[in-house]
Structures are given as structure tokens and as C-alpha cells.
PDB file of C-alpha atoms in Angstrom:
ATOM      1  CA  UNK H1291     161.193  -9.913 199.182  1.00 80.00           C
ATOM      2  CA  UNK H1292     160.069 -12.950 201.141  1.00 94.00           C
ATOM      3  CA  UNK H1293     157.717 -15.644 199.859  1.00 97.00           C
ATOM      4  CA  UNK H1294     155.906 -17.878 202.348  1.00 98.00           C
ATOM      5  CA  UNK H1295     154.816 -21.292 201.068  1.00 98.00           C
ATOM      6  CA  UNK H1296     152.156 -22.939 203.226  1.00 98.00           C
ATOM      7  CA  UNK H1297     152.515 -26.707 202.913  1.00 97.00           C
ATOM      8  CA  UNK H1298     156.042 -26.485 201.558  1.00 96.00           C
ATOM      9  CA  UNK H1299     156.903 -30.120 202.275  1.00 94.00           C
ATOM     10  CA  UNK H1300     154.081 -31.474 200.085  1.00 94.00           C
ATOM     11  CA  UNK H1301     154.314 -32.363 196.392  1.00 96.00           C
ATOM     12  CA  UNK H1302     153.201 -29.007 194.990  1.00 97.00           C
ATOM     13  CA  UNK H1303     154.661 -27.090 197.921  1.00 97.00           C
ATOM     14  CA  UNK H1304     158.105 -28.596 197.396  1.00 96.00           C
ATOM     15  CA  UNK H1305     158.105 -27.472 193.763  1.00 97.00           C
ATOM     16  CA  UNK H1306     157.002 -24.000 194.789  1.00 97.00           C
ATOM     17  CA  UNK H1307     159.836 -23.880 197.323  1.00 97.00           C
ATOM     18  CA  UNK H1308     162.354 -25.113 194.738  1.00 96.00           C
ATOM     19  CA  UNK H1309     161.342 -22.528 192.140  1.00 97.00           C
ATOM     20  CA  UNK H1310     161.124 -19.643 194.605  1.00 96.00           C
ATOM     21  CA  UNK H1311     164.564 -20.389 196.045  1.00 95.00           C
ATOM     22  CA  UNK H1312     166.065 -20.931 192.587  1.00 94.00           C
ATOM     23  CA  UNK H1313     164.774 -17.502 191.540  1.00 94.00           C
ATOM     24  CA  UNK H1314     166.698 -15.973 194.427  1.00 93.00           C
ATOM     25  CA  UNK H1315     163.720 -15.095 196.606  1.00 94.00           C
ATOM     26  CA  UNK H1316     164.023 -15.241 200.364  1.00 96.00           C
ATOM     27  CA  UNK H1317     161.781 -18.222 201.012  1.00 97.00           C
ATOM     28  CA  UNK H1318     160.008 -19.462 204.108  1.00 97.00           C
ATOM     29  CA  UNK H1319     157.827 -22.561 204.180  1.00 97.00           C
ATOM     30  CA  UNK H1320     155.623 -24.453 206.603  1.00 97.00           C
ATOM     31  CA  UNK H1321     155.219 -28.134 207.340  1.00 95.00           C
ATOM     32  CA  UNK H1322     152.735 -30.221 209.304  1.00 91.00           C
ATOM     33  CA  UNK H1323     154.891 -33.240 210.237  1.00 90.00           C
ATOM     34  CA  UNK H1324     158.456 -32.741 208.973  1.00 90.00           C
ATOM     35  CA  UNK H1325     160.295 -29.976 207.102  1.00 90.00           C
ATOM     36  CA  UNK H1326     161.481 -30.249 203.546  1.00 86.00           C
ATOM     37  CA  UNK H1327     165.097 -30.650 202.537  1.00 82.00           C
ATOM     38  CA  UNK H1328     165.784 -27.357 200.745  1.00 81.00           C
ATOM     39  CA  UNK H1329     168.629 -25.819 202.723  1.00 78.00           C
ATOM     40  CA  UNK H1330     168.093 -22.194 201.676  1.00 86.00           C
ATOM     41  CA  UNK H1331     164.588 -22.173 203.127  1.00 94.00           C
ATOM     42  CA  UNK H1332     163.455 -21.249 206.632  1.00 95.00           C
ATOM     43  CA  UNK H1333     161.007 -23.898 207.861  1.00 96.00           C
ATOM     44  CA  UNK H1334     158.155 -23.334 210.322  1.00 97.00           C
ATOM     45  CA  UNK H1335     155.870 -25.925 211.896  1.00 97.00           C
ATOM     46  CA  UNK H1336     152.248 -24.980 211.326  1.00 97.00           C
ATOM     47  CA  UNK H1337     148.852 -26.456 212.123  1.00 96.00           C
ATOM     48  CA  UNK H1338     146.203 -24.531 210.182  1.00 96.00           C
ATOM     49  CA  UNK H1339     143.694 -25.399 212.897  1.00 96.00           C
ATOM     50  CA  UNK H1340     145.575 -23.113 215.307  1.00 96.00           C
ATOM     51  CA  UNK H1341     144.639 -19.477 214.569  1.00 95.00           C
ATOM     52  CA  UNK H1342     147.259 -18.019 216.904  1.00 97.00           C
ATOM     53  CA  UNK H1343     150.023 -20.045 215.268  1.00 97.00           C
ATOM     54  CA  UNK H1344     148.817 -19.085 211.787  1.00 98.00           C
ATOM     55  CA  UNK H1345     149.051 -15.397 212.628  1.00 97.00           C
ATOM     56  CA  UNK H1346     152.381 -15.858 214.408  1.00 98.00           C
ATOM     57  CA  UNK H1347     154.017 -17.475 211.365  1.00 98.00           C
ATOM     58  CA  UNK H1348     152.788 -14.735 209.031  1.00 98.00           C
ATOM     59  CA  UNK H1349     153.916 -12.041 211.455  1.00 97.00           C
ATOM     60  CA  UNK H1350     157.336 -13.654 211.985  1.00 97.00           C
ATOM     61  CA  UNK H1351     158.144 -14.232 208.318  1.00 97.00           C
ATOM     62  CA  UNK H1352     156.666 -10.888 207.135  1.00 97.00           C
ATOM     63  CA  UNK H1353     156.204 -12.147 203.563  1.00 97.00           C
ATOM     64  CA  UNK H1354     155.296 -10.104 200.505  1.00 97.00           C
ATOM     65  CA  UNK H1355     153.446 -13.127 199.091  1.00 96.00           C
ATOM     66  CA  UNK H1356     151.809 -16.167 200.654  1.00 98.00           C
ATOM     67  CA  UNK H1357     150.947 -19.241 198.578  1.00 98.00           C
ATOM     68  CA  UNK H1358     148.738 -21.812 200.275  1.00 98.00           C
ATOM     69  CA  UNK H1359     149.446 -25.235 198.766  1.00 98.00           C
ATOM     70  CA  UNK H1360     148.085 -27.349 201.617  1.00 94.00           C
ATOM     71  CA  UNK H1361     145.414 -30.014 201.393  1.00 84.00           C
ATOM     72  CA  UNK H1362     143.792 -31.510 204.437  1.00 87.00           C
ATOM     73  CA  UNK H1363     141.502 -33.823 202.481  1.00 91.00           C
ATOM     74  CA  UNK H1364     138.089 -34.061 204.076  1.00 93.00           C
ATOM     75  CA  UNK H1365     139.290 -32.597 207.387  1.00 95.00           C
ATOM     76  CA  UNK H1366     136.982 -29.578 207.523  1.00 97.00           C
ATOM     77  CA  UNK H1367     139.052 -27.708 210.110  1.00 96.00           C
ATOM     78  CA  UNK H1368     142.132 -27.859 207.874  1.00 96.00           C
ATOM     79  CA  UNK H1369     140.689 -27.692 204.355  1.00 97.00           C
ATOM     80  CA  UNK H1370     137.758 -25.321 204.886  1.00 97.00           C
ATOM     81  CA  UNK H1371     138.566 -23.269 207.975  1.00 97.00           C
ATOM     82  CA  UNK H1372     142.381 -23.157 207.888  1.00 97.00           C
ATOM     83  CA  UNK H1373     142.651 -21.179 204.630  1.00 98.00           C
ATOM     84  CA  UNK H1374     140.215 -18.578 205.982  1.00 98.00           C
ATOM     85  CA  UNK H1375     142.399 -18.108 209.077  1.00 97.00           C
ATOM     86  CA  UNK H1376     145.354 -17.676 206.749  1.00 98.00           C
ATOM     87  CA  UNK H1377     143.456 -15.152 204.619  1.00 98.00           C
ATOM     88  CA  UNK H1378     142.599 -13.114 207.695  1.00 98.00           C
ATOM     89  CA  UNK H1379     146.263 -13.066 208.755  1.00 98.00           C
ATOM     90  CA  UNK H1380     147.454 -12.159 205.244  1.00 98.00           C
ATOM     91  CA  UNK H1381     144.935  -9.310 205.076  1.00 97.00           C
ATOM     92  CA  UNK H1382     145.974  -8.060 208.514  1.00 97.00           C
ATOM     93  CA  UNK H1383     149.672  -7.943 207.631  1.00 97.00           C
ATOM     94  CA  UNK H1384     149.180  -6.688 204.078  1.00 96.00           C
ATOM     95  CA  UNK H1385     150.672  -9.592 202.123  1.00 96.00           C
ATOM     96  CA  UNK H1386     149.319 -10.947 198.860  1.00 97.00           C
ATOM     97  CA  UNK H1387     147.660 -14.350 199.071  1.00 98.00           C
ATOM     98  CA  UNK H1388     147.291 -17.094 196.473  1.00 98.00           C
ATOM     99  CA  UNK H1389     145.138 -20.003 197.591  1.00 98.00           C
ATOM    100  CA  UNK H1390     145.186 -23.286 195.651  1.00 98.00           C
ATOM    101  CA  UNK H1391     141.704 -24.688 195.161  1.00 98.00           C
ATOM    102  CA  UNK H1392     140.446 -27.644 193.137  1.00 98.00           C
ATOM    103  CA  UNK H1393     138.131 -28.735 190.342  1.00 98.00           C
ATOM    104  CA  UNK H1394     136.469 -30.813 193.073  1.00 97.00           C
ATOM    105  CA  UNK H1395     134.311 -27.757 193.802  1.00 98.00           C
ATOM    106  CA  UNK H1396     132.256 -28.665 190.700  1.00 98.00           C
ATOM    107  CA  UNK H1397     129.643 -31.380 190.158  1.00 97.00           C
ATOM    108  CA  UNK H1398     130.405 -32.023 186.487  1.00 97.00           C
ATOM    109  CA  UNK H1399     126.823 -31.207 185.481  1.00 96.00           C
ATOM    110  CA  UNK H1400     127.916 -28.619 182.922  1.00 96.00           C
ATOM    111  CA  UNK H1401     131.272 -30.302 182.054  1.00 97.00           C
ATOM    112  CA  UNK H1402     133.045 -27.092 180.972  1.00 98.00           C
ATOM    113  CA  UNK H1403     133.846 -24.617 183.756  1.00 98.00           C
ATOM    114  CA  UNK H1404     135.392 -21.181 183.433  1.00 98.00           C
ATOM    115  CA  UNK H1405     136.271 -18.777 186.237  1.00 97.00           C
ATOM    116  CA  UNK H1406     132.741 -17.348 186.395  1.00 97.00           C
ATOM    117  CA  UNK H1407     131.176 -20.677 187.381  1.00 97.00           C
ATOM    118  CA  UNK H1408     129.971 -21.007 190.962  1.00 97.00           C
ATOM    119  CA  UNK H1409     130.900 -24.084 193.021  1.00 98.00           C
ATOM    120  CA  UNK H1410     128.373 -26.914 193.294  1.00 97.00           C
ATOM    121  CA  UNK H1411     130.349 -29.694 195.013  1.00 97.00           C
ATOM    122  CA  UNK H1412     129.126 -33.272 195.404  1.00 96.00           C
ATOM    123  CA  UNK H1413     131.775 -34.648 197.791  1.00 96.00           C
ATOM    124  CA  UNK H1414     132.879 -33.708 201.331  1.00 96.00           C
ATOM    125  CA  UNK H1415     136.290 -32.686 200.007  1.00 96.00           C
ATOM    126  CA  UNK H1416     134.743 -30.541 197.296  1.00 97.00           C
ATOM    127  CA  UNK H1417     132.438 -28.947 199.867  1.00 97.00           C
ATOM    128  CA  UNK H1418     135.399 -28.096 202.106  1.00 97.00           C
ATOM    129  CA  UNK H1419     137.332 -26.545 199.213  1.00 98.00           C
ATOM    130  CA  UNK H1420     134.258 -24.557 198.154  1.00 98.00           C
ATOM    131  CA  UNK H1421     133.740 -23.305 201.714  1.00 98.00           C
ATOM    132  CA  UNK H1422     137.368 -22.174 201.819  1.00 98.00           C
ATOM    133  CA  UNK H1423     136.874 -20.225 198.601  1.00 98.00           C
ATOM    134  CA  UNK H1424     133.800 -18.477 199.999  1.00 98.00           C
ATOM    135  CA  UNK H1425     135.487 -17.633 203.292  1.00 98.00           C
ATOM    136  CA  UNK H1426     138.616 -16.290 201.597  1.00 98.00           C
ATOM    137  CA  UNK H1427     136.634 -14.073 199.251  1.00 97.00           C
ATOM    138  CA  UNK H1428     134.848 -12.586 202.244  1.00 97.00           C
ATOM    139  CA  UNK H1429     137.932 -12.211 204.459  1.00 97.00           C
ATOM    140  CA  UNK H1430     140.340 -11.001 201.752  1.00 98.00           C
ATOM    141  CA  UNK H1431     138.642  -9.944 198.481  1.00 97.00           C
ATOM    142  CA  UNK H1432     142.005  -9.169 196.833  1.00 97.00           C
ATOM    143  CA  UNK H1433     143.277 -12.733 197.269  1.00 98.00           C
ATOM    144  CA  UNK H1434     143.804 -15.057 194.302  1.00 98.00           C
ATOM    145  CA  UNK H1435     141.863 -18.326 194.304  1.00 98.00           C
ATOM    146  CA  UNK H1436     143.559 -20.661 191.844  1.00 98.00           C
ATOM    147  CA  UNK H1437     141.581 -23.762 190.916  1.00 98.00           C
ATOM    148  CA  UNK H1438     143.559 -26.606 189.437  1.00 98.00           C
ATOM    149  CA  UNK H1439     143.152 -30.265 188.464  1.00 98.00           C
ATOM    150  CA  UNK H1440     145.205 -33.484 188.694  1.00 98.00           C
ATOM    151  CA  UNK H1441     148.814 -32.511 189.442  1.00 98.00           C
ATOM    152  CA  UNK H1442     151.341 -34.689 187.626  1.00 98.00           C
ATOM    153  CA  UNK H1443     155.104 -35.035 187.899  1.00 97.00           C
ATOM    154  CA  UNK H1444     157.313 -37.828 189.181  1.00 95.00           C
ATOM    155  CA  UNK H1445     156.516 -40.517 191.763  1.00 94.00           C
ATOM    156  CA  UNK H1446     155.804 -37.868 194.383  1.00 94.00           C
ATOM    157  CA  UNK H1447     152.541 -37.275 192.520  1.00 97.00           C
ATOM    158  CA  UNK H1448     149.747 -39.387 194.010  1.00 95.00           C
ATOM    159  CA  UNK H1449     148.291 -39.957 190.539  1.00 96.00           C
ATOM    160  CA  UNK H1450     151.616 -41.227 189.172  1.00 97.00           C
ATOM    161  CA  UNK H1451     152.075 -43.558 192.165  1.00 97.00           C
ATOM    162  CA  UNK H1452     148.646 -45.076 191.547  1.00 97.00           C
ATOM    163  CA  UNK H1453     149.621 -45.928 187.967  1.00 98.00           C
ATOM    164  CA  UNK H1454     152.895 -47.526 189.082  1.00 98.00           C
ATOM    165  CA  UNK H1455     151.180 -49.539 191.810  1.00 98.00           C
ATOM    166  CA  UNK H1456     148.409 -50.763 189.502  1.00 97.00           C
ATOM    167  CA  UNK H1457     150.922 -51.753 186.817  1.00 97.00           C
ATOM    168  CA  UNK H1458     152.936 -53.638 189.446  1.00 96.00           C
ATOM    169  CA  UNK H1459     149.851 -55.348 190.845  1.00 95.00           C
ATOM    170  CA  UNK H1460     150.488 -53.993 194.347  1.00 96.00           C
ATOM    171  CA  UNK H1461     147.258 -51.998 194.518  1.00 95.00           C
ATOM    172  CA  UNK H1462     143.643 -52.927 193.933  1.00 94.00           C
ATOM    173  CA  UNK H1463     141.468 -50.701 191.801  1.00 94.00           C
ATOM    174  CA  UNK H1464     140.879 -49.513 188.267  1.00 96.00           C
ATOM    175  CA  UNK H1465     141.465 -46.454 186.124  1.00 97.00           C
ATOM    176  CA  UNK H1466     138.169 -45.001 184.988  1.00 97.00           C
ATOM    177  CA  UNK H1467     137.533 -44.304 181.315  1.00 97.00           C
ATOM    178  CA  UNK H1468     134.617 -41.945 182.055  1.00 96.00           C
ATOM    179  CA  UNK H1469     136.329 -39.771 184.700  1.00 97.00           C
ATOM    180  CA  UNK H1470     137.588 -36.745 182.756  1.00 98.00           C
ATOM    181  CA  UNK H1471     139.909 -34.039 184.057  1.00 98.00           C
ATOM    182  CA  UNK H1472     142.527 -31.570 182.739  1.00 98.00           C
ATOM    183  CA  UNK H1473     145.869 -32.659 184.267  1.00 98.00           C
ATOM    184  CA  UNK H1474     148.607 -30.099 184.860  1.00 98.00           C
ATOM    185  CA  UNK H1475     152.352 -30.507 185.335  1.00 98.00           C
ATOM    186  CA  UNK H1476     153.548 -29.571 188.804  1.00 98.00           C
ATOM    187  CA  UNK H1477     156.322 -27.346 187.418  1.00 98.00           C
ATOM    188  CA  UNK H1478     153.886 -25.413 185.209  1.00 98.00           C
ATOM    189  CA  UNK H1479     151.424 -25.010 188.061  1.00 98.00           C
ATOM    190  CA  UNK H1480     154.062 -23.822 190.529  1.00 98.00           C
ATOM    191  CA  UNK H1481     155.431 -21.288 188.043  1.00 98.00           C
ATOM    192  CA  UNK H1482     151.939 -19.974 187.310  1.00 98.00           C
ATOM    193  CA  UNK H1483     151.113 -19.671 191.018  1.00 98.00           C
ATOM    194  CA  UNK H1484     154.301 -17.715 191.695  1.00 97.00           C
ATOM    195  CA  UNK H1485     153.534 -15.481 188.716  1.00 97.00           C
ATOM    196  CA  UNK H1486     150.047 -14.838 190.112  1.00 96.00           C
ATOM    197  CA  UNK H1487     151.551 -14.065 193.507  1.00 95.00           C
ATOM    198  CA  UNK H1488     154.062 -11.558 192.177  1.00 93.00           C
ATOM    199  CA  UNK H1489     151.618  -9.762 189.879  1.00 91.00           C
ATOM    200  CA  UNK H1490     148.444  -7.826 190.417  1.00 91.00           C
ATOM    201  CA  UNK H1491     145.912 -10.642 189.901  1.00 91.00           C
ATOM    202  CA  UNK H1492     142.974 -11.131 192.227  1.00 96.00           C
ATOM    203  CA  UNK H1493     139.820 -13.199 192.288  1.00 97.00           C
ATOM    204  CA  UNK H1494     139.279 -16.648 190.776  1.00 98.00           C
ATOM    205  CA  UNK H1495     141.682 -18.117 188.218  1.00 98.00           C
ATOM    206  CA  UNK H1496     141.883 -21.530 186.574  1.00 98.00           C
ATOM    207  CA  UNK H1497     145.278 -23.198 186.242  1.00 98.00           C
ATOM    208  CA  UNK H1498     144.810 -26.539 184.499  1.00 98.00           C
ATOM    209  CA  UNK H1499     146.302 -28.230 181.468  1.00 98.00           C
ATOM    210  CA  UNK H1500     144.875 -27.864 177.971  1.00 98.00           C
ATOM    211  CA  UNK H1501     144.107 -31.577 177.429  1.00 98.00           C
ATOM    212  CA  UNK H1502     140.912 -33.109 178.822  1.00 98.00           C
ATOM    213  CA  UNK H1503     141.379 -36.853 179.293  1.00 98.00           C
ATOM    214  CA  UNK H1504     140.198 -39.816 181.311  1.00 98.00           C
ATOM    215  CA  UNK H1505     142.195 -41.183 184.192  1.00 97.00           C
ATOM    216  CA  UNK H1506     142.779 -44.310 182.110  1.00 98.00           C
ATOM    217  CA  UNK H1507     144.178 -42.337 179.175  1.00 98.00           C
ATOM    218  CA  UNK H1508     146.355 -40.392 181.613  1.00 98.00           C
ATOM    219  CA  UNK H1509     147.527 -43.681 183.121  1.00 98.00           C
ATOM    220  CA  UNK H1510     148.533 -45.026 179.719  1.00 97.00           C
ATOM    221  CA  UNK H1511     150.583 -41.895 178.999  1.00 97.00           C
ATOM    222  CA  UNK H1512     152.303 -42.119 182.388  1.00 98.00           C
ATOM    223  CA  UNK H1513     153.013 -45.831 181.847  1.00 97.00           C
ATOM    224  CA  UNK H1514     154.579 -45.159 178.450  1.00 96.00           C
ATOM    225  CA  UNK H1515     156.699 -42.341 179.852  1.00 97.00           C
ATOM    226  CA  UNK H1516     157.922 -44.454 182.752  1.00 97.00           C
ATOM    227  CA  UNK H1517     158.482 -47.701 180.841  1.00 96.00           C
ATOM    228  CA  UNK H1518     155.586 -49.591 182.425  1.00 97.00           C
ATOM    229  CA  UNK H1519     153.341 -52.196 180.788  1.00 96.00           C
ATOM    230  CA  UNK H1520     150.202 -50.181 180.043  1.00 96.00           C
ATOM    231  CA  UNK H1521     148.251 -53.362 179.267  1.00 96.00           C
ATOM    232  CA  UNK H1522     148.410 -54.218 182.967  1.00 96.00           C
ATOM    233  CA  UNK H1523     146.371 -51.161 183.941  1.00 97.00           C
ATOM    234  CA  UNK H1524     142.852 -52.260 184.939  1.00 96.00           C
ATOM    235  CA  UNK H1525     139.932 -50.425 183.343  1.00 97.00           C
ATOM    236  CA  UNK H1526     136.513 -49.529 184.726  1.00 96.00           C
ATOM    237  CA  UNK H1527     133.641 -47.071 184.661  1.00 96.00           C
ATOM    238  CA  UNK H1528     133.186 -44.662 187.509  1.00 92.00           C
ATOM    239  CA  UNK H1529     129.468 -44.559 186.707  1.00 90.00           C
ATOM    240  CA  UNK H1530     129.273 -48.275 187.585  1.00 91.00           C
ATOM    241  CA  UNK H1531     131.179 -47.843 190.857  1.00 90.00           C
ATOM    242  CA  UNK H1532     130.277 -46.585 194.314  1.00 89.00           C
ATOM    243  CA  UNK H1533     133.166 -44.110 194.158  1.00 86.00           C
ATOM    244  CA  UNK H1534     131.739 -40.626 194.845  1.00 86.00           C
ATOM    245  CA  UNK H1535     132.432 -37.531 192.828  1.00 90.00           C
ATOM    246  CA  UNK H1536     131.901 -35.802 189.512  1.00 95.00           C
ATOM    247  CA  UNK H1537     132.468 -37.631 186.247  1.00 96.00           C
ATOM    248  CA  UNK H1538     133.499 -34.968 183.741  1.00 97.00           C
ATOM    249  CA  UNK H1539     135.002 -31.681 184.952  1.00 98.00           C
ATOM    250  CA  UNK H1540     137.011 -29.653 182.459  1.00 98.00           C
ATOM    251  CA  UNK H1541     138.525 -26.447 183.765  1.00 98.00           C
ATOM    252  CA  UNK H1542     138.656 -23.760 181.096  1.00 98.00           C
ATOM    253  CA  UNK H1543     141.894 -21.900 181.807  1.00 98.00           C
ATOM    254  CA  UNK H1544     142.016 -19.791 178.652  1.00 98.00           C
ATOM    255  CA  UNK H1545     141.151 -16.486 180.325  1.00 97.00           C
ATOM    256  CA  UNK H1546     143.836 -16.943 182.955  1.00 97.00           C
ATOM    257  CA  UNK H1547     146.363 -18.235 180.419  1.00 97.00           C
ATOM    258  CA  UNK H1548     146.043 -15.011 178.413  1.00 97.00           C
ATOM    259  CA  UNK H1549     147.278 -13.111 181.483  1.00 96.00           C
ATOM    260  CA  UNK H1550     150.286 -15.368 182.141  1.00 97.00           C
ATOM    261  CA  UNK H1551     153.759 -15.739 180.699  1.00 97.00           C
ATOM    262  CA  UNK H1552     153.830 -19.316 182.044  1.00 98.00           C
ATOM    263  CA  UNK H1553     152.438 -21.872 179.593  1.00 98.00           C
ATOM    264  CA  UNK H1554     150.091 -24.457 181.089  1.00 98.00           C
ATOM    265  CA  UNK H1555     150.837 -27.459 178.887  1.00 98.00           C
ATOM    266  CA  UNK H1556     148.486 -30.333 178.179  1.00 98.00           C
ATOM    267  CA  UNK H1557     149.326 -33.798 179.469  1.00 98.00           C
ATOM    268  CA  UNK H1558     149.960 -35.180 176.002  1.00 97.00           C
ATOM    269  CA  UNK H1559     152.685 -32.590 175.576  1.00 97.00           C
ATOM    270  CA  UNK H1560     154.376 -32.695 178.975  1.00 97.00           C
ATOM    271  CA  UNK H1561     154.274 -36.474 179.364  1.00 96.00           C
ATOM    272  CA  UNK H1562     155.838 -36.899 175.943  1.00 88.00           C
ATOM    273  CA  UNK H1563     158.501 -34.306 176.768  1.00 71.00           C
ATOM    274  CA  UNK H1564     159.202 -35.998 180.098  1.00 64.00           C
ATOM    275  CA  UNK H1565     159.956 -39.313 178.372  1.00 51.00           C
TER     276      UNK H1565
END
């Protein structure tokens, strides 16, 4: 049984690769610029903007499961169109597909979002992720679309690096007290994604932590875990800034959690355990 991880050299992708290989699965992974370091894995260069290459990698690896953990930011060709090309290839070759989406598909107007909520993005990135969801559901209705939130772990996590840089005074900016999300640990998320891939799930699922908190509160917890001076973290209001995006988006993952053996911990729990 082969698992193909798209974006295997990224933060989430690397954890997916690690867990898949540790479980004894034959694992293949793709990279955009350089391969990862896991020796047991077969690495393939892949540009999601190239439909022929996308199909060739799926055909060559012949996976049972494909997990798409890539993120091209606001690059529409990568973030919106690339996953649809992948879904078409996965459908053609009969492999299960799990696509990682984001809480950025929501505006925050209703605050609490379960799997039945339709996307209403307010940023270019959110629009690209929402378009990918729509295209995948059309191209491969049996695929899993897994929406998640801020992914936390060690310094490979962008959100953890921001906290370290702000505490060190090497980065300008603030941590907002009115920007609320449901952070998830990278290990929990990877395990849940692999469980979704190996099961019979389909459709939209939410994979976020159980604690809703501001980026500032999250920053304080990370600082305490990592021995940083939390008093050095600058504070601000997103509502007073020109920074685009939703203010309060809380993914309700309870329905998905009831179907999983993997526990999606809240940040207060996993950051305390990581200390």
C-alpha cells in the first residue's frame, strides 16, 4: 500500500511523511524546490501548474491514498487550480484523495462554522482555497476536503517562528487580541489526515483544535513553552489595522472528531504537554 504526500517537504507534509513511513507504509512524496530528508521515501519533483506532470506522478507512484498538503498562498494556479488537476488524476487512477483546506474560506460573519457551512472568503488566499474545494467536489465527489486552522509545532511552524522573532525583536508587527482561531498540533492533524485517507470518509471534514483563542493568547502559550519573555510580545487589534481577513473563525470539528480515533487536542493542552 503506497501513500503519496503532495508537498512532502513542507511543515505539514514532512510530518505526514514521517508518520506514514513510521507506520511502515510505502511512501512517496513530492517537492517543489528540494526533497525532504526522510531516507525511506521516494521523492518526486512536482509543479501543480503542470497537468501532465501531475498525472505522471500519480501514474508512476500508483498510490492507494493521496494527501495534498501543499499551499501556494495567493498563487491561483497553484492553490486553486493545482488541487483540481490532482483530483482529476486521483479519480482517473482510482486512488483516494484527501485535500487540506483552510478556515480562510470563511469570512467570520457567523463565527462558528461546522462542515455544512458554505465558503464565503474575504481574501485572495481564501478565495483560492474555496475555488479548490468547489473544483475538487465536482471532479472527484468521493474526495475528502479537510479544513484546518493554525498549524502549530516547533520552529518549522510559521506561527511559532513569528512568536520567536517578535520576542527577539527581529520582526516588526503585533499579535492581535481580536483574531480568533482554533489552532491544531501538526502531529494531531497529520494523524487525522492519514486516518481519513485510510478509511471510508468523503466530503467536507473539519480538523481543528478544541480551543478557540486569539493569536496573542496563542503567542503567550508558545512563549511560555519555549522559554521566551512573553511580555515582549507586541499587542494590537486586527480591527484597527489594514491587515485583510476574517476576525473570528472557529471551526467546529465535533462531527468529524466523533468519527476519528485520533484526538484533536486544544492548544492549551498540547502546548502545556510540549513544555
